[in-house]
PDB file of C-alpha atoms in Angstrom:
ATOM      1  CA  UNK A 189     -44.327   4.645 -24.115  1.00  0.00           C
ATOM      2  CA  UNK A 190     -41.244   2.578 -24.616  1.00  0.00           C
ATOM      3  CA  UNK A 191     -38.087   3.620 -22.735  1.00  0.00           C
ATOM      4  CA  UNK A 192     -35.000   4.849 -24.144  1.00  0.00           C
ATOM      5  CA  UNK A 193     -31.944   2.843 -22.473  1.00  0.00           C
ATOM      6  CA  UNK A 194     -28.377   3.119 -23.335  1.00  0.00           C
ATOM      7  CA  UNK A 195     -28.573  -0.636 -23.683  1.00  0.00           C
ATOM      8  CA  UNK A 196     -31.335   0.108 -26.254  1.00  0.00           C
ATOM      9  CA  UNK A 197     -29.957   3.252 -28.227  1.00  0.00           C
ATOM     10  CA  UNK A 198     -27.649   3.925 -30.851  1.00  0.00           C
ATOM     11  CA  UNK A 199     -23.725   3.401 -30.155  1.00  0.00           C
ATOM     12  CA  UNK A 200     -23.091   7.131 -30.691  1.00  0.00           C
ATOM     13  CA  UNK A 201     -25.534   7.351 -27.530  1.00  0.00           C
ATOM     14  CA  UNK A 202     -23.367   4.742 -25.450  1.00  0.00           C
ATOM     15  CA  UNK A 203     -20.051   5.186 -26.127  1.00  0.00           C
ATOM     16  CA  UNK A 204     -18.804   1.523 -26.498  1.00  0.00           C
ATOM     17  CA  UNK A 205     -15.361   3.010 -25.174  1.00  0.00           C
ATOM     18  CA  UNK A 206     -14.600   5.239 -22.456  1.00  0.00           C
ATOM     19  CA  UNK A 207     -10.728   6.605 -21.519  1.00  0.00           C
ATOM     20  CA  UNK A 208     -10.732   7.614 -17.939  1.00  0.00           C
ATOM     21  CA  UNK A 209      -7.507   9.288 -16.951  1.00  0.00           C
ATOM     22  CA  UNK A 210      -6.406   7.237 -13.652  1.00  0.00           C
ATOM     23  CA  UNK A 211      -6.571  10.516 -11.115  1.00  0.00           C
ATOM     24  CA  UNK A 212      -9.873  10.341 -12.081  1.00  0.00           C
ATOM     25  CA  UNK A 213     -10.881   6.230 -11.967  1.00  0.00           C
ATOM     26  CA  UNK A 214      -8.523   5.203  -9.030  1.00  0.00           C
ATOM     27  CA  UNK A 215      -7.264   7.981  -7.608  1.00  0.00           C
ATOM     28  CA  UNK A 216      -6.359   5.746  -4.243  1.00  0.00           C
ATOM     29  CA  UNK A 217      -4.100   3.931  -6.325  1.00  0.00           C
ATOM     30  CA  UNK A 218      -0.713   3.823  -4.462  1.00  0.00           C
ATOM     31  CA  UNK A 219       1.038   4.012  -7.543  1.00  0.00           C
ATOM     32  CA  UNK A 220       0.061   7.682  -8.376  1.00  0.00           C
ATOM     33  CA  UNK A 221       0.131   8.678  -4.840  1.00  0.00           C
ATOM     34  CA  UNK A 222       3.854   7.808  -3.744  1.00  0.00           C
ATOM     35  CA  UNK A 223       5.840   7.675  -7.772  1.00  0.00           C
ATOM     36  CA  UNK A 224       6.811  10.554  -9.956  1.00  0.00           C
ATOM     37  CA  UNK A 225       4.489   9.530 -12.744  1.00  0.00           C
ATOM     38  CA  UNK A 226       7.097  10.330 -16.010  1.00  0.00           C
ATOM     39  CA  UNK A 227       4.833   8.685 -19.204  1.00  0.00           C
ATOM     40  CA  UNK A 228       2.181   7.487 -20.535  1.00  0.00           C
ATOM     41  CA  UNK A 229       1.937   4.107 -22.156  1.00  0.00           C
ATOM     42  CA  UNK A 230      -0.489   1.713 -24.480  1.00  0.00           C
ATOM     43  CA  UNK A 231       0.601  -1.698 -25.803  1.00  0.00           C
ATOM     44  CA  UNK A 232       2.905  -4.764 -24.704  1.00  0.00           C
ATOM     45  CA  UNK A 233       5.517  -3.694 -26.295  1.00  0.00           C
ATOM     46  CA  UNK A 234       6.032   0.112 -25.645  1.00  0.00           C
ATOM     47  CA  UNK A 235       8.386   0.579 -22.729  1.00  0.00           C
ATOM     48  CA  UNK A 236       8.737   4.141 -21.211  1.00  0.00           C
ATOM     49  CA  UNK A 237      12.510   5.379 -20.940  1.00  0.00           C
ATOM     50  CA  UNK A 238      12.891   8.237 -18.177  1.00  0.00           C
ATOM     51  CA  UNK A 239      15.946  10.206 -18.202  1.00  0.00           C
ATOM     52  CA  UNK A 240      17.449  11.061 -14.789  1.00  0.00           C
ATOM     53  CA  UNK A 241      20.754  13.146 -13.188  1.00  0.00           C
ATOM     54  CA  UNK A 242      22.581  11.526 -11.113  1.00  0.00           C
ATOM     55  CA  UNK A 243      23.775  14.744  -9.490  1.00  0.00           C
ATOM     56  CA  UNK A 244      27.944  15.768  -9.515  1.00  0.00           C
ATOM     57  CA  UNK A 245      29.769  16.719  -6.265  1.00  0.00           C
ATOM     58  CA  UNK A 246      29.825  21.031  -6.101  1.00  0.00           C
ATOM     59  CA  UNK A 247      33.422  22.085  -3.954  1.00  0.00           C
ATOM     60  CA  UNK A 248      34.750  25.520  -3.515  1.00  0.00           C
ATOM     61  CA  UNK A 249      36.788  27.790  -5.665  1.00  0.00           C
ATOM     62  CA  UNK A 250      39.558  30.264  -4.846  1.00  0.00           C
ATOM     63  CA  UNK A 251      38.475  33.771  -6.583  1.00  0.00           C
ATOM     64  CA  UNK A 252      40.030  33.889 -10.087  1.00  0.00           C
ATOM     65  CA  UNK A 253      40.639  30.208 -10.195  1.00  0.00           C
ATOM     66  CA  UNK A 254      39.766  28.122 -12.941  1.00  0.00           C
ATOM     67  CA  UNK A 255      36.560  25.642 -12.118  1.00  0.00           C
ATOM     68  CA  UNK A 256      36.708  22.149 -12.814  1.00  0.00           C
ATOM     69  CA  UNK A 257      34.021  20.872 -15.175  1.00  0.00           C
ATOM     70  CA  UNK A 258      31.347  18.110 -12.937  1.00  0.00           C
ATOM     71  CA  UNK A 259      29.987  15.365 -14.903  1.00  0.00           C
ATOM     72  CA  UNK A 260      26.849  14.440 -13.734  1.00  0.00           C
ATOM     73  CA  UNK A 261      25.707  10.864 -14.394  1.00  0.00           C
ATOM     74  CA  UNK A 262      22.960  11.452 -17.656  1.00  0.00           C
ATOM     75  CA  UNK A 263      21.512   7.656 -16.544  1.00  0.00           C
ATOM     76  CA  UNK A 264      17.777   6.536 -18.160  1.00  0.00           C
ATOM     77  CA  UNK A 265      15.430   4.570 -16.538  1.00  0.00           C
ATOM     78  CA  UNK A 266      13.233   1.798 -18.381  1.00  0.00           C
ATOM     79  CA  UNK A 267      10.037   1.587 -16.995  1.00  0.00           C
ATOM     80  CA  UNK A 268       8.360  -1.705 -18.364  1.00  0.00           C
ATOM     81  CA  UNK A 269       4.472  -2.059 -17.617  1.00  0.00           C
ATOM     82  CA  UNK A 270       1.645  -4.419 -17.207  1.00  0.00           C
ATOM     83  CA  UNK A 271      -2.226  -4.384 -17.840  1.00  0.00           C
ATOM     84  CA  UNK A 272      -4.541  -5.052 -15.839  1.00  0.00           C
ATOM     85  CA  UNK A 273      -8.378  -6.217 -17.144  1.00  0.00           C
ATOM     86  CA  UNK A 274     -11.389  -7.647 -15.272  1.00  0.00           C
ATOM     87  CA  UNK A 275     -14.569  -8.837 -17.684  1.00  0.00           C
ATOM     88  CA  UNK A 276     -18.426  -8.440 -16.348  1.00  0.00           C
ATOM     89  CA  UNK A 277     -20.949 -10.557 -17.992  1.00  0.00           C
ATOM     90  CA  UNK A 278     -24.685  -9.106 -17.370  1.00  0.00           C
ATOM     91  CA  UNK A 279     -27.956 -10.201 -18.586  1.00  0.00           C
ATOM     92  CA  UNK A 280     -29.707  -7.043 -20.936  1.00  0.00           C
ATOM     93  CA  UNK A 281     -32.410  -6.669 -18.254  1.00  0.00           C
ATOM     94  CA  UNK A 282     -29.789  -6.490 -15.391  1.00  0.00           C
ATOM     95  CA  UNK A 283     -27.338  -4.066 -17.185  1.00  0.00           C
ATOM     96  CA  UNK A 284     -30.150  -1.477 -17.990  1.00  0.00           C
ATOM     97  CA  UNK A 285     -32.078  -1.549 -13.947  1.00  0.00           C
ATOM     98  CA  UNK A 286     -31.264   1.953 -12.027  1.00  0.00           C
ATOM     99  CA  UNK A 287     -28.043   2.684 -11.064  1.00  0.00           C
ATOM    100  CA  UNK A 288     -26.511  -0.335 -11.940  1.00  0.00           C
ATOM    101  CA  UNK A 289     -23.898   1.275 -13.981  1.00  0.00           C
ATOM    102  CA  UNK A 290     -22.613   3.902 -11.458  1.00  0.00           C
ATOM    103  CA  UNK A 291     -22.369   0.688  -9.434  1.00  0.00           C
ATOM    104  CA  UNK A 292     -20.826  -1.533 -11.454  1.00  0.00           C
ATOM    105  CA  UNK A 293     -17.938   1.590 -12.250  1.00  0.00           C
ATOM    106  CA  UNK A 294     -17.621   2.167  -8.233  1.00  0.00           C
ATOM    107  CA  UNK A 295     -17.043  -1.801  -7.872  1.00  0.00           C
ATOM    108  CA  UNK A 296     -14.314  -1.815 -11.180  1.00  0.00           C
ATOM    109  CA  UNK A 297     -12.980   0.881  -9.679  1.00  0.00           C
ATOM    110  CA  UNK A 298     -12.331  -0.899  -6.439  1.00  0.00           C
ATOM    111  CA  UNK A 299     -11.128  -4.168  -8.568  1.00  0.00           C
ATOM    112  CA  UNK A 300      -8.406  -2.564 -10.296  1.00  0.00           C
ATOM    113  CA  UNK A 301      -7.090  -0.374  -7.348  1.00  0.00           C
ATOM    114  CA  UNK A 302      -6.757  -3.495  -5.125  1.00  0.00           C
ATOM    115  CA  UNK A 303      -4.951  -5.308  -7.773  1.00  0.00           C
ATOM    116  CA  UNK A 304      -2.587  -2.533  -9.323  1.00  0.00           C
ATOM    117  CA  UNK A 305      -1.308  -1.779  -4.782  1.00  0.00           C
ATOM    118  CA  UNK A 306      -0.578  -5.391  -4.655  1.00  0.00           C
ATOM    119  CA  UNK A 307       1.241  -5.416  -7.718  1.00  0.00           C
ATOM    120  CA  UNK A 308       2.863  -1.929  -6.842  1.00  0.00           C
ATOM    121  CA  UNK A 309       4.204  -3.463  -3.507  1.00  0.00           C
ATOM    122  CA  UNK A 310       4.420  -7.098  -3.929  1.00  0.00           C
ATOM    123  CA  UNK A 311       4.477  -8.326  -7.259  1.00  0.00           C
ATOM    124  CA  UNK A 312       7.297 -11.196  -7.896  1.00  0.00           C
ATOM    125  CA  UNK A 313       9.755 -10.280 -10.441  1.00  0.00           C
ATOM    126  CA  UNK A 314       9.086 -11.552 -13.762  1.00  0.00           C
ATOM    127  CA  UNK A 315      11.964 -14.218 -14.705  1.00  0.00           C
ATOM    128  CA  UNK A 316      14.554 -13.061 -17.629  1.00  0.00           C
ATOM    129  CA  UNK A 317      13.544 -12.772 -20.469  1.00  0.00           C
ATOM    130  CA  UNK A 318      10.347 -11.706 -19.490  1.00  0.00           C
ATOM    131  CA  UNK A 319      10.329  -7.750 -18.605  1.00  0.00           C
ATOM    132  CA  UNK A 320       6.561  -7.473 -17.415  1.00  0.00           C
ATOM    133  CA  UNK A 321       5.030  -7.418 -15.081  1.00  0.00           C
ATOM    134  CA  UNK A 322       7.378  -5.587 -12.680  1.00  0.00           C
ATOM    135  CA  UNK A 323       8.283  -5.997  -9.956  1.00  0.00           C
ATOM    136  CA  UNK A 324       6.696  -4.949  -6.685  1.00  0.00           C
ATOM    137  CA  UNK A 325       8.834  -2.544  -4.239  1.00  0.00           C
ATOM    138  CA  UNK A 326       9.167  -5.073  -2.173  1.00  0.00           C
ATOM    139  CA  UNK A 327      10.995  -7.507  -4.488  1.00  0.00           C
ATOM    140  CA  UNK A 328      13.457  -4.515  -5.485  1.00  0.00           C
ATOM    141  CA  UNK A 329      17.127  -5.599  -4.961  1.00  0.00           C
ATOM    142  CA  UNK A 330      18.696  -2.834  -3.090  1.00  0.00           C
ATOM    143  CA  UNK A 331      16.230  -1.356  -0.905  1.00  0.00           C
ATOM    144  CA  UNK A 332      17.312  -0.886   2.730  1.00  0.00           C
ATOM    145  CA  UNK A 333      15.865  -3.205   5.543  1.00  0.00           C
ATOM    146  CA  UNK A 334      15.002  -1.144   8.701  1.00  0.00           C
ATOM    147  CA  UNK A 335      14.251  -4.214  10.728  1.00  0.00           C
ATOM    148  CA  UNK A 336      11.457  -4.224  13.380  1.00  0.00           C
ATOM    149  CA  UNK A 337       9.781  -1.644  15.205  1.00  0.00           C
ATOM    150  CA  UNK A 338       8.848  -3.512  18.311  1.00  0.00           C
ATOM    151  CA  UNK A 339       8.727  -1.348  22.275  1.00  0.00           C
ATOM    152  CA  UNK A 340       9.747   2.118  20.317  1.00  0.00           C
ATOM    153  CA  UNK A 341      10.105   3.803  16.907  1.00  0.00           C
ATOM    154  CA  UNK A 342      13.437   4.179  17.274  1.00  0.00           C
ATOM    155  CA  UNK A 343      14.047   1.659  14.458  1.00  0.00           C
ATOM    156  CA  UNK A 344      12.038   3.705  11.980  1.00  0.00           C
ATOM    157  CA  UNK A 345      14.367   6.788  13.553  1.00  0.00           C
ATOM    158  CA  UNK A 346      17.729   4.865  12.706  1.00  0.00           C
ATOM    159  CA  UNK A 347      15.815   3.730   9.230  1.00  0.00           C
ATOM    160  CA  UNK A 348      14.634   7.759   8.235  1.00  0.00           C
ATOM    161  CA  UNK A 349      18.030   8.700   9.035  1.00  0.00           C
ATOM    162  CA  UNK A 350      19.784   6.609   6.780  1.00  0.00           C
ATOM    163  CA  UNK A 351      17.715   6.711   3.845  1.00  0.00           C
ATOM    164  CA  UNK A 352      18.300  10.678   4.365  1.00  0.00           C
ATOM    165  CA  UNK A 353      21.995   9.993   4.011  1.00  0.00           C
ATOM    166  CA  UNK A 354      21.827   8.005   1.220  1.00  0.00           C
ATOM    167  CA  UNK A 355      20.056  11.659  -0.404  1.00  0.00           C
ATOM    168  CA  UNK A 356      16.357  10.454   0.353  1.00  0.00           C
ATOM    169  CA  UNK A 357      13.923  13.683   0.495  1.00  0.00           C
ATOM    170  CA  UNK A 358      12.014  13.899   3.559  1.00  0.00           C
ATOM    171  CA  UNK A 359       9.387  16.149   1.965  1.00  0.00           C
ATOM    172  CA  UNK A 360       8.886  13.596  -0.969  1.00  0.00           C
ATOM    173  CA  UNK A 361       8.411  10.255   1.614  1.00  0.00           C
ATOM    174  CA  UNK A 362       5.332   8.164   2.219  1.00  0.00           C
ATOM    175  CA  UNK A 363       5.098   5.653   4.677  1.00  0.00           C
ATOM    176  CA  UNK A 364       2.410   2.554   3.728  1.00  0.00           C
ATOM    177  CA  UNK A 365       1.712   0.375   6.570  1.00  0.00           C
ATOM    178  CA  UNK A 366      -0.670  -2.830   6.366  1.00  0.00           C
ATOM    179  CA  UNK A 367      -3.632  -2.194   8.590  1.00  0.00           C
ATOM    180  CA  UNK A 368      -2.111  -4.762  10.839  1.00  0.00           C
ATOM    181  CA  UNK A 369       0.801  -2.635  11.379  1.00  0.00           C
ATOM    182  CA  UNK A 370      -0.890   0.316  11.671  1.00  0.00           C
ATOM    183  CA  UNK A 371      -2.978  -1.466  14.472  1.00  0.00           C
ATOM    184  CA  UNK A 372       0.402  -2.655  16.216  1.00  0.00           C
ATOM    185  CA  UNK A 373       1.979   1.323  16.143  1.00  0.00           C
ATOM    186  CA  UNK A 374      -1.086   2.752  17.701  1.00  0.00           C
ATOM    187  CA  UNK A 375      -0.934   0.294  20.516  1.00  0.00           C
ATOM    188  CA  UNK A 376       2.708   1.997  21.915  1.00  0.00           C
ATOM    189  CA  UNK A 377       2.676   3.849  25.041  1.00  0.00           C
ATOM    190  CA  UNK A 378       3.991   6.907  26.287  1.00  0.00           C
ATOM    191  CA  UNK A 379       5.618   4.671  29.321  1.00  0.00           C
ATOM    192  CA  UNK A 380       5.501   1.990  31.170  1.00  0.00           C
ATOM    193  CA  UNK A 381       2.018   1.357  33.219  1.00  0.00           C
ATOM    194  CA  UNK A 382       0.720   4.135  30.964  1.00  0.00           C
ATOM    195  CA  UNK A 383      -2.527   3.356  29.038  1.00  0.00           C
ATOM    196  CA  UNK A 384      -1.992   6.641  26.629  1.00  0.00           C
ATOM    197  CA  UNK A 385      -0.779   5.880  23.046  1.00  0.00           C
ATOM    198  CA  UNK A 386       2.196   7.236  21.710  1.00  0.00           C
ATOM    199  CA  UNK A 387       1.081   8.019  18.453  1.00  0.00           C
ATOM    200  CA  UNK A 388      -2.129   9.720  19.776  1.00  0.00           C
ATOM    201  CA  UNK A 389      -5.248   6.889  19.197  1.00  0.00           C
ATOM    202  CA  UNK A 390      -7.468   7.091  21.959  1.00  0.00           C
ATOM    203  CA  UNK A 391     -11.411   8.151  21.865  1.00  0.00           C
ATOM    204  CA  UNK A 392     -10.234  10.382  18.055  1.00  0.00           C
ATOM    205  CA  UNK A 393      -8.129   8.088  16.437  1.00  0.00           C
ATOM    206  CA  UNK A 394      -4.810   9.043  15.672  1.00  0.00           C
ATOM    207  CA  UNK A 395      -3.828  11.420  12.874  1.00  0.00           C
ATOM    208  CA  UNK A 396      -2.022   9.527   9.909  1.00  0.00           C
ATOM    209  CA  UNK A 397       2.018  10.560  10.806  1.00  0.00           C
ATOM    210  CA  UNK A 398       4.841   9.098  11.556  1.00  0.00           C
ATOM    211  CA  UNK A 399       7.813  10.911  12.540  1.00  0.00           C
ATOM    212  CA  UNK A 400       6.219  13.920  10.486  1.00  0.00           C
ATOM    213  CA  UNK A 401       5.811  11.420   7.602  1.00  0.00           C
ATOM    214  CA  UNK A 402       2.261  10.694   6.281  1.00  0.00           C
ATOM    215  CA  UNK A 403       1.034   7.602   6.363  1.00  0.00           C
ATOM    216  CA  UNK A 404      -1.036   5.670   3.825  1.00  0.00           C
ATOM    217  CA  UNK A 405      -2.475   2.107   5.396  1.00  0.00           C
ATOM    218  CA  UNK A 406      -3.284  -0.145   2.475  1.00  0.00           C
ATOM    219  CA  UNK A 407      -4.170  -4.076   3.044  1.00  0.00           C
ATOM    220  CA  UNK A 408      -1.600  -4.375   0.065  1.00  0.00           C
ATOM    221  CA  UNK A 409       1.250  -4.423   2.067  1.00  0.00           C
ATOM    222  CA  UNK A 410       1.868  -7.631   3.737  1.00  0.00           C
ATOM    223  CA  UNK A 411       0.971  -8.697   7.257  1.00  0.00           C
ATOM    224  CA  UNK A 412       2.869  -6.164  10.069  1.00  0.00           C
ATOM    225  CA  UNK A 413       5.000  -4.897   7.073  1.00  0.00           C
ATOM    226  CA  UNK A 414       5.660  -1.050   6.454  1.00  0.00           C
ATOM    227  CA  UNK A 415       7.224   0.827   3.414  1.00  0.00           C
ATOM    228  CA  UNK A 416       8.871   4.107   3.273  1.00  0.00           C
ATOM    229  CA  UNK A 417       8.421   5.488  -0.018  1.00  0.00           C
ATOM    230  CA  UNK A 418      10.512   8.189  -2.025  1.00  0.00           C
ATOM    231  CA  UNK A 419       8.267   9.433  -4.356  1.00  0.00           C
ATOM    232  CA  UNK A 420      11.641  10.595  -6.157  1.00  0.00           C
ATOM    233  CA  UNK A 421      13.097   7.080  -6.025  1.00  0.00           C
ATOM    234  CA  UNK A 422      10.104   6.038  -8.256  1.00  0.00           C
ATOM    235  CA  UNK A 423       9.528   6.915 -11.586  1.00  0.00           C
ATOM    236  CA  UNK A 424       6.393   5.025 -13.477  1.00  0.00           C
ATOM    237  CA  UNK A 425       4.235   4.913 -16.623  1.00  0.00           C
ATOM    238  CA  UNK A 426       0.780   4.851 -16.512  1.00  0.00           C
ATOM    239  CA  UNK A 427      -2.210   4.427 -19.158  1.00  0.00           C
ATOM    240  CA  UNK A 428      -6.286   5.737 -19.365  1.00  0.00           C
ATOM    241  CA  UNK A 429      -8.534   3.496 -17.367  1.00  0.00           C
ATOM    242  CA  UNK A 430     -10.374   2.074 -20.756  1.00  0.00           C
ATOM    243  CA  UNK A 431     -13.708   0.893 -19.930  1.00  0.00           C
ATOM    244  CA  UNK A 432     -15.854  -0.708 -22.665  1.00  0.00           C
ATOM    245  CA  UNK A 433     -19.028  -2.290 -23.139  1.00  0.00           C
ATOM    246  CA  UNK A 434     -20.296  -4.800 -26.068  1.00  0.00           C
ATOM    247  CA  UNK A 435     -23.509  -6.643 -26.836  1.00  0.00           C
ATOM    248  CA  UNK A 436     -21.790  -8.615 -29.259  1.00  0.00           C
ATOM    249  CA  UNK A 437     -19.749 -11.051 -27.419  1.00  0.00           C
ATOM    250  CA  UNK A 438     -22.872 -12.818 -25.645  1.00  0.00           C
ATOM    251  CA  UNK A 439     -25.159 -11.766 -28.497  1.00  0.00           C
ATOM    252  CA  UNK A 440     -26.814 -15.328 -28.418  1.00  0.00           C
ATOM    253  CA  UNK A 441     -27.696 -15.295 -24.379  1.00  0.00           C
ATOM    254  CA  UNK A 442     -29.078 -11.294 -24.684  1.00  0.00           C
ATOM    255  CA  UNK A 443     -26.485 -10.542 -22.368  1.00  0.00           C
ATOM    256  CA  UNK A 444     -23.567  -7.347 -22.056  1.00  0.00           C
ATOM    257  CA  UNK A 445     -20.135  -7.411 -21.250  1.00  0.00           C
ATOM    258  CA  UNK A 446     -18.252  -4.436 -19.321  1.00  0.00           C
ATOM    259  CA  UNK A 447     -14.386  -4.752 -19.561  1.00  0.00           C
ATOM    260  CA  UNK A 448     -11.928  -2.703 -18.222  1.00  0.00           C
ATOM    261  CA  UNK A 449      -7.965  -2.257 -18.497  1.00  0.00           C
ATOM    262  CA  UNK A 450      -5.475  -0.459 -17.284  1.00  0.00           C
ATOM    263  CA  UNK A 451      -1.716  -0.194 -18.032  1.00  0.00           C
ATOM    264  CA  UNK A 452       1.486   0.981 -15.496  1.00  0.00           C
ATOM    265  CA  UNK A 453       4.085  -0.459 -14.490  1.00  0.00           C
ATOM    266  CA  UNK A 454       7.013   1.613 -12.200  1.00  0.00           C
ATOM    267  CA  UNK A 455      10.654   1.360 -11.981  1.00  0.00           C
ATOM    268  CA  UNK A 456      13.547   2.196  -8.933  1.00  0.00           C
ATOM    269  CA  UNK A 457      15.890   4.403  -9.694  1.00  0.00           C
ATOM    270  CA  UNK A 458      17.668   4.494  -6.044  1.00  0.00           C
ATOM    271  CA  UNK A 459      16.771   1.933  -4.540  1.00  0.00           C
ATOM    272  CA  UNK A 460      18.467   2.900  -0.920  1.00  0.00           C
ATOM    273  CA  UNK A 461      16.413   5.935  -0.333  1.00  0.00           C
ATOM    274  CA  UNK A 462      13.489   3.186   0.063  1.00  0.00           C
ATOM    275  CA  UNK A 463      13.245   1.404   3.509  1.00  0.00           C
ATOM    276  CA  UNK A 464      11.103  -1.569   4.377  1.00  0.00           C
ATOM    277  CA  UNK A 465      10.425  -2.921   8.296  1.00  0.00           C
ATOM    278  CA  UNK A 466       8.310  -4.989  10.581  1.00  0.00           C
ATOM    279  CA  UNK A 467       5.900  -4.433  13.389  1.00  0.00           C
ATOM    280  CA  UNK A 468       5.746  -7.009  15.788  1.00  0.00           C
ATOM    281  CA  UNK A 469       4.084  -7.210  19.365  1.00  0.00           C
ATOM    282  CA  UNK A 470       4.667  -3.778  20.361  1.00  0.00           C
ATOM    283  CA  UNK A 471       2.804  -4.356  23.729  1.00  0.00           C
TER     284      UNK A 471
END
C-alpha cells in the first residue's frame, strides 16, 4: 500500500505557507527578550512609528494656588526593519524520511535566531539614504560607555548607577554578556589568595545575576563585551516567522525548497539608559 506523504498529498494537506508568531519560532531571540515590542510589520517599505512621552517635571503647589500646565514631550519613534530569509534545497526522497521536518524547523529556527542577536547587537548602520537594516545597539550614537570591569565590578556599579540617573528602570534591565565575558566574571574572587568566586561558580555554576540584574550570555555580543539593556529604551517591530515550502522551483531535479523569513528591526529611544563595557583579565 502506497504511503501518503505531505510531499505526496494535496496542497490543502501541506500548507505551502506557515505564519509562526516569533514567541513561538525563536523565542531566544534577544530582540523579544530585552525591547518593548510596539508593532507588527510586513514589506520593505512599511516603517512602524511608536509614539512615546517624554515625561514633564511635577513641583509642589501652595493650597489654593493656581497649577502651572507641564508639557510633556509627545516625541514618535520610527522603527525601520529588515528581513531575514535562509533557502533549503532537498531532494523529494530526503524531504519526506522521518523526522526530517521537525529537524529541519529546529535547525531554521536556530539560523534565524543567531542571525537576528547579531544584527540586534552589532549590525553596522546602514549609510543615508538607506534606512534598513538598523542598526545594532552597539552602533547606537549615544549609549553610555562603562569601561572595563577588570579586579572588581565596581565599574558595572559606577555604570548601573548612572544609567539610573539618566531615568533607566532597574526592574526593566538585562545584562547580555558574550560567553567570553561571562567566563572572565565568574573567574573573580572573594579576596586575594582566595580560590572562591565572587559571583558564586564553583561545583553548581553560578546563577545568571549581576548586581540583581539577569543575565542573558549570547555568542552575539562581541568578544569580552557586555550590554546593559533597558527594555524601555527599546521599542521594535516585529513580523510572523513565514515558513514555506515549494516543489516548483526545482521541479526539473525532483527536489523541495523550504524558505523562511522573518521581519524586525528596533529603534533607541534613550539611548543613555543603555550601557556597554569590557571584561578583561579579571585574574
Amino acid at each position: 500500500m502506497a504511503t501518503n506523504t505531505t510531499g505526496t498529498s494535496a496542497s490543502s494537506w501541506s500548507p505551502d505557507v506557515r505564519a509562526i508568531l516569533p514567541a513561538d519560532a525563536v523565542p531566544e531571540a534577544l530582540i523579544l527578550q530585552t525591547s518593548s515590542v510596539a508593532g507588527v510589520v510586513e514589506g520593505d517599505a512599511v516603517a512602524c512609528r511608536v509614539p512615546w512621552v517624554n515625561d514633564a517635571t511635577a513641583g509642589f503647589v501652595a493650597e489654593g494656588a493656581e497649577i502651572s500646565e507641564a508639557a510633556p514631550e509627545l516625541a514618535e519613534a520610527t522603527v525601520f526593519t529588515g528581513k531575514l530569509a535562509e533557502l533549503v534545497r532537498l531532494s523529494r526522497e530526503q524531504f519526506v524520511q522521518p523526522n526530517a521536518a521537525e529537524l529541519l524547523s529546529q535547525s531554521v529556527s536556530r539560523a534565524v535566531t543567531t542571525a537576528a542577536n547579531l544584527a540586534y547587537i552589532s549590525q553596522v548602520a546602514p549609510v543615508s539614504p538607506a534606512v534598513t537594516p538598523p542598526a545594532g545597539l552597539l552602533n547606537v550614537a549615544g549609549i553610555v560607555d562603562g569601561g572595563d570591569v577588570d579586579a572588581s565590578l565596581d565599574a558595572l556599579v559606577d555604570l548601573l548607577a548612572e544609567l539610573a540617573v539618566n531615568g533607566g528602570h532597574t526592574e526593566a534591565q538585562t545584562i547580555v554578556l558574550s560567553p567570553t565575558a561571562w567566563a572572565e566574571l565568574r573567574k573573580l574572587k572573594i579576596g586575594t589568595g582566595s580560590n572562591q568566586s565572587l559571583i558564586g561558580a564553583g561545583t553548581h555554576d553560578a546563577e545568571r545575576f549581576l548586581l540583581d540584574v539577569p543575565v542573558i550570555v549570547s555568542a552575539a555580543a562581541p568578544t569580552n563585551t557586555g550590554l546593559v539593556i533597558d527594555k524601555s529604551a527599546v521599542v521594535s517591530a516585529v513580523g510572523t516567522v513565514n515558513v514555506q515550502q515549494s516543489d516548483q522551483v526545482y521541479f526539473t531535479s525532483d527536489s523541495i525548497g523550504l524558505r523562511a523569513t522573518w521581519r524586525f528591526g528596533a529603534s533607541v529611544v534613550h539611548a543613555d539608559r543603555i550601557g556597554k563595557f569590557t571584561v578583561n583579565n579579571v585574574a
